[in-house]
Structure formats: structure tokens, C-alpha cells
PDB file of C-alpha atoms in Angstrom:
ATOM      1  CA  MET A   1      -6.159  26.624   7.436  1.00 95.00           C
ATOM      2  CA  LEU A   2      -7.777  23.249   6.430  1.00 96.00           C
ATOM      3  CA  ASN A   3      -5.817  20.354   4.910  1.00 92.00           C
ATOM      4  CA  PHE A   4      -7.369  17.483   3.077  1.00 92.00           C
ATOM      5  CA  GLU A   5      -7.491  14.268   5.160  1.00 95.00           C
ATOM      6  CA  HIS A   6      -9.608  11.623   3.488  1.00 97.00           C
ATOM      7  CA  THR A   7     -12.558  10.796   1.155  1.00 96.00           C
ATOM      8  CA  ALA A   8     -15.088   8.244   2.224  1.00 97.00           C
ATOM      9  CA  PHE A   9     -17.234   5.835   0.250  1.00 96.00           C
ATOM     10  CA  LEU A  10     -19.721   3.046   0.928  1.00 97.00           C
ATOM     11  CA  VAL A  11     -18.868  -0.494  -0.194  1.00 97.00           C
ATOM     12  CA  GLU A  12     -20.634  -3.833   0.070  1.00 95.00           C
ATOM     13  CA  ASP A  13     -17.717  -5.855   1.427  1.00 96.00           C
ATOM     14  CA  THR A  14     -15.138  -3.679   3.269  1.00 97.00           C
ATOM     15  CA  LYS A  15     -12.656  -6.449   3.887  1.00 97.00           C
ATOM     16  CA  ALA A  16     -12.616  -7.653   0.303  1.00 98.00           C
ATOM     17  CA  VAL A  17     -12.220  -4.207  -1.140  1.00 98.00           C
ATOM     18  CA  ALA A  18      -9.582  -3.358   1.457  1.00 98.00           C
ATOM     19  CA  ASP A  19      -7.612  -6.513   0.733  1.00 98.00           C
ATOM     20  CA  TRP A  20      -7.668  -5.999  -3.137  1.00 99.00           C
ATOM     21  CA  TRP A  21      -6.864  -2.350  -2.822  1.00 98.00           C
ATOM     22  CA  CYS A  22      -3.896  -3.032  -0.493  1.00 98.00           C
ATOM     23  CA  GLU A  23      -2.571  -5.844  -2.647  1.00 98.00           C
ATOM     24  CA  HIS A  24      -2.963  -4.361  -5.966  1.00 98.00           C
ATOM     25  CA  LEU A  25      -3.184  -0.534  -5.528  1.00 98.00           C
ATOM     26  CA  GLY A  26      -0.477  -0.268  -2.840  1.00 96.00           C
ATOM     27  CA  MET A  27      -2.746   1.012  -0.067  1.00 98.00           C
ATOM     28  CA  GLU A  28      -2.258   0.055   3.619  1.00 98.00           C
ATOM     29  CA  VAL A  29      -4.897  -0.242   6.337  1.00 98.00           C
ATOM     30  CA  VAL A  30      -4.143   2.400   9.032  1.00 98.00           C
ATOM     31  CA  ARG A  31      -7.247   1.913  11.073  1.00 98.00           C
ATOM     32  CA  TYR A  32      -9.980  -0.682  11.305  1.00 97.00           C
ATOM     33  CA  GLY A  33     -13.199   0.222  13.220  1.00 95.00           C
ATOM     34  CA  GLY A  34     -14.769  -3.098  13.531  1.00 93.00           C
ATOM     35  CA  PRO A  35     -18.514  -3.955  13.340  1.00 94.00           C
ATOM     36  CA  PRO A  36     -21.185  -2.819  12.390  1.00 94.00           C
ATOM     37  CA  SER A  37     -19.620  -0.510   9.812  1.00 96.00           C
ATOM     38  CA  HIS A  38     -16.339  -2.152   9.439  1.00 96.00           C
ATOM     39  CA  MET A  39     -14.850   1.339   8.920  1.00 97.00           C
ATOM     40  CA  THR A  40     -11.473   0.969   7.356  1.00 98.00           C
ATOM     41  CA  PHE A  41      -8.983   3.736   6.576  1.00 98.00           C
ATOM     42  CA  LEU A  42      -6.702   3.062   3.667  1.00 98.00           C
ATOM     43  CA  ARG A  43      -3.501   5.125   3.127  1.00 98.00           C
ATOM     44  CA  ASP A  44      -1.411   5.257  -0.053  1.00 95.00           C
ATOM     45  CA  ALA A  45       2.314   4.605  -0.070  1.00 92.00           C
ATOM     46  CA  SER A  46       3.193   8.378  -0.129  1.00 92.00           C
ATOM     47  CA  GLY A  47       1.316   8.802   3.140  1.00 94.00           C
ATOM     48  CA  LYS A  48      -0.531  11.804   1.878  1.00 91.00           C
ATOM     49  CA  THR A  49      -3.721  10.259   0.481  1.00 94.00           C
ATOM     50  CA  MET A  50      -6.238   8.369   2.475  1.00 97.00           C
ATOM     51  CA  PHE A  51      -9.681   6.709   1.800  1.00 97.00           C
ATOM     52  CA  GLU A  52     -12.248   5.588   4.247  1.00 98.00           C
ATOM     53  CA  ILE A  53     -14.451   2.658   3.175  1.00 98.00           C
ATOM     54  CA  TYR A  54     -17.335   1.372   5.243  1.00 97.00           C
ATOM     55  CA  GLU A  55     -20.502  -0.552   5.150  1.00 96.00           C
ATOM     56  CA  LYS A  56     -23.858   0.689   6.405  1.00 94.00           C
ATOM     57  CA  ASP A  57     -26.975  -1.570   6.515  1.00 90.00           C
ATOM     58  CA  THR A  58     -29.458   1.347   6.413  1.00 93.00           C
ATOM     59  CA  LEU A  59     -27.951   2.691   3.128  1.00 94.00           C
ATOM     60  CA  ASN A  60     -27.957   1.227  -0.388  1.00 94.00           C
ATOM     61  CA  THR A  61     -24.369   0.904  -1.654  1.00 95.00           C
ATOM     62  CA  PRO A  62     -24.158   2.977  -4.976  1.00 95.00           C
ATOM     63  CA  ALA A  63     -24.098   1.022  -8.214  1.00 96.00           C
ATOM     64  CA  TYR A  64     -20.560   2.177  -9.002  1.00 97.00           C
ATOM     65  CA  ALA A  65     -20.395  -0.054 -12.046  1.00 97.00           C
ATOM     66  CA  SER A  66     -23.281   1.654 -13.645  1.00 97.00           C
ATOM     67  CA  MET A  67     -21.968   5.121 -13.025  1.00 97.00           C
ATOM     68  CA  HIS A  68     -20.030   6.851 -15.787  1.00 97.00           C
ATOM     69  CA  VAL A  69     -16.376   6.920 -14.797  1.00 97.00           C
ATOM     70  CA  SER A  70     -16.466  10.702 -14.971  1.00 95.00           C
ATOM     71  CA  VAL A  71     -18.890  10.829 -12.068  1.00 96.00           C
ATOM     72  CA  LEU A  72     -16.396   9.191  -9.632  1.00 96.00           C
ATOM     73  CA  HIS A  73     -12.979   7.713 -10.136  1.00 97.00           C
ATOM     74  CA  PHE A  74      -9.815   7.197  -8.181  1.00 97.00           C
ATOM     75  CA  ALA A  75      -6.687   8.142  -9.957  1.00 97.00           C
ATOM     76  CA  PHE A  76      -3.242   6.424  -9.379  1.00 97.00           C
ATOM     77  CA  TYR A  77      -0.099   7.762 -11.124  1.00 95.00           C
ATOM     78  CA  THR A  78       2.764   5.628 -12.397  1.00 96.00           C
ATOM     79  CA  ASP A  79       5.805   5.793 -14.699  1.00 96.00           C
ATOM     80  CA  ASP A  80       4.704   2.762 -16.639  1.00 97.00           C
ATOM     81  CA  ILE A  81       1.034   2.828 -17.494  1.00 98.00           C
ATOM     82  CA  GLU A  82       1.000  -0.212 -19.704  1.00 98.00           C
ATOM     83  CA  ARG A  83       2.700  -2.489 -16.999  1.00 98.00           C
ATOM     84  CA  GLU A  84       0.197  -1.263 -14.313  1.00 98.00           C
ATOM     85  CA  ARG A  85      -2.832  -1.721 -16.644  1.00 98.00           C
ATOM     86  CA  ASP A  86      -1.716  -5.252 -17.378  1.00 98.00           C
ATOM     87  CA  ARG A  87      -1.055  -6.043 -13.750  1.00 99.00           C
ATOM     88  CA  LEU A  88      -4.399  -4.708 -12.646  1.00 99.00           C
ATOM     89  CA  LEU A  89      -6.328  -6.605 -15.387  1.00 99.00           C
ATOM     90  CA  ALA A  90      -4.488  -9.829 -14.348  1.00 99.00           C
ATOM     91  CA  ALA A  91      -5.774  -9.144 -10.749  1.00 99.00           C
ATOM     92  CA  GLY A  92      -9.366  -8.845 -11.757  1.00 99.00           C
ATOM     93  CA  ALA A  93      -9.858  -5.371 -12.907  1.00 99.00           C
ATOM     94  CA  SER A  94     -11.709  -4.711 -16.200  1.00 98.00           C
ATOM     95  CA  ILE A  95     -10.917  -2.201 -18.880  1.00 98.00           C
ATOM     96  CA  VAL A  96     -13.151   0.771 -19.547  1.00 98.00           C
ATOM     97  CA  ASP A  97     -10.897   2.966 -21.732  1.00 98.00           C
ATOM     98  CA  ASP A  98      -7.405   1.628 -22.792  1.00 98.00           C
ATOM     99  CA  VAL A  99      -4.288   3.746 -22.759  1.00 98.00           C
ATOM    100  CA  TYR A 100      -4.692   7.035 -24.638  1.00 98.00           C
ATOM    101  CA  THR A 101      -2.814  10.249 -24.775  1.00 98.00           C
ATOM    102  CA  THR A 102      -4.582  13.577 -23.980  1.00 98.00           C
ATOM    103  CA  ASP A 103      -4.046  16.918 -25.682  1.00 98.00           C
ATOM    104  CA  ALA A 104      -1.869  17.943 -22.719  1.00 97.00           C
ATOM    105  CA  GLY A 105       0.386  14.864 -23.266  1.00 98.00           C
ATOM    106  CA  ASP A 106      -0.811  12.867 -20.331  1.00 98.00           C
ATOM    107  CA  GLN A 107      -1.455   9.118 -20.700  1.00 98.00           C
ATOM    108  CA  LEU A 108      -4.542   7.808 -19.072  1.00 98.00           C
ATOM    109  CA  ALA A 109      -6.388   4.402 -18.869  1.00 99.00           C
ATOM    110  CA  MET A 110      -9.641   3.766 -17.155  1.00 99.00           C
ATOM    111  CA  LEU A 111     -10.366   0.506 -15.367  1.00 99.00           C
ATOM    112  CA  ARG A 112     -12.831  -0.920 -12.836  1.00 99.00           C
ATOM    113  CA  ASP A 113     -12.011  -2.886  -9.717  1.00 98.00           C
ATOM    114  CA  PRO A 114     -13.828  -6.126  -9.192  1.00 98.00           C
ATOM    115  CA  TRP A 115     -16.646  -4.210  -7.518  1.00 97.00           C
ATOM    116  CA  GLY A 116     -17.137  -1.708 -10.283  1.00 98.00           C
ATOM    117  CA  GLY A 117     -15.297   1.173  -8.730  1.00 97.00           C
ATOM    118  CA  ALA A 118     -13.513   3.230 -11.421  1.00 98.00           C
ATOM    119  CA  ILE A 119      -9.755   3.371 -11.184  1.00 98.00           C
ATOM    120  CA  GLN A 120      -7.767   5.693 -13.428  1.00 98.00           C
ATOM    121  CA  VAL A 121      -4.109   4.856 -14.069  1.00 98.00           C
ATOM    122  CA  LEU A 122      -2.161   7.812 -15.475  1.00 98.00           C
ATOM    123  CA  LYS A 123       1.295   9.015 -16.379  1.00 98.00           C
ATOM    124  CA  ARG A 124       1.438  12.813 -16.461  1.00 97.00           C
ATOM    125  CA  LYS A 125       3.649  14.414 -19.052  1.00 96.00           C
ATOM    126  CA  THR A 126       4.446  17.001 -16.200  1.00 94.00           C
ATOM    127  CA  PRO A 127       3.723  15.687 -12.769  1.00 91.00           C
ATOM    128  CA  MET A 128       1.232  17.554 -10.783  1.00 90.00           C
ATOM    129  CA  VAL A 129       1.922  16.207  -7.258  1.00 84.00           C
TER     130      VAL A 129
END
């Protein structure tokens, strides 16, 4: 049986992204690999979700800010979507889609981190995880 461990994505400035995601999205660094890739593993507060971010000189970092948020986004759930939206905006995120309610009764908001990465903040009518 396979169990999900992490998703990896390329960034321009691993330290800056890791610092912001830790401070504002509640992630923690669980491993740092050092130069040249500065591979950094970030784990969420539940301990069940992990991301790897890294730099690679031989690859072009995707232009996340120009991608539609449906192509790639990272979803974080909360009990107070308006509070979290406002907190992230004050920390340098930008709004893409303000809070709205889906037909299923979930509340969603779509933002971008300071590097253009799509961050979805959500409150599920019925929690899924």
C-alpha cells in the first residue's frame, strides 16, 4: 500500500517562501538540504501534509502568478475564513477571489502568496479531512 508523503514544487527563493509559509500558513521546516537546491520540507500543524520546495538553476521556475488558480493551488482549511483572509492579506498575500459559498455549502477564498502561488482558504460545510 502506498501512502502520500509530499508534493514538491520549484521556487525562486526557498528561504523567503519557507519563512512566509511557516509564519503565515502554520507550516514548519522539518528538513533543510542546503545548497545548491536548498531543498526544504515543510509540514503542516497536523503533521499529515508535507511540501518540498527547492531551487534548481537548470530549470525555469514556473510563472505561478500567471497560471490560473485552477491549475495549481494549495488549500488550507479554517473555522474562520474571513479572519484568515484578512490576516493573510495583511501579511502580503493578494486576493484573487473573495469569500464565496459553493453549491455544496463550502466557503472558499482564493489568494496568492507574495510570489504568486495560489492559496485557497476554505471552510467546509462538512469537513472532508
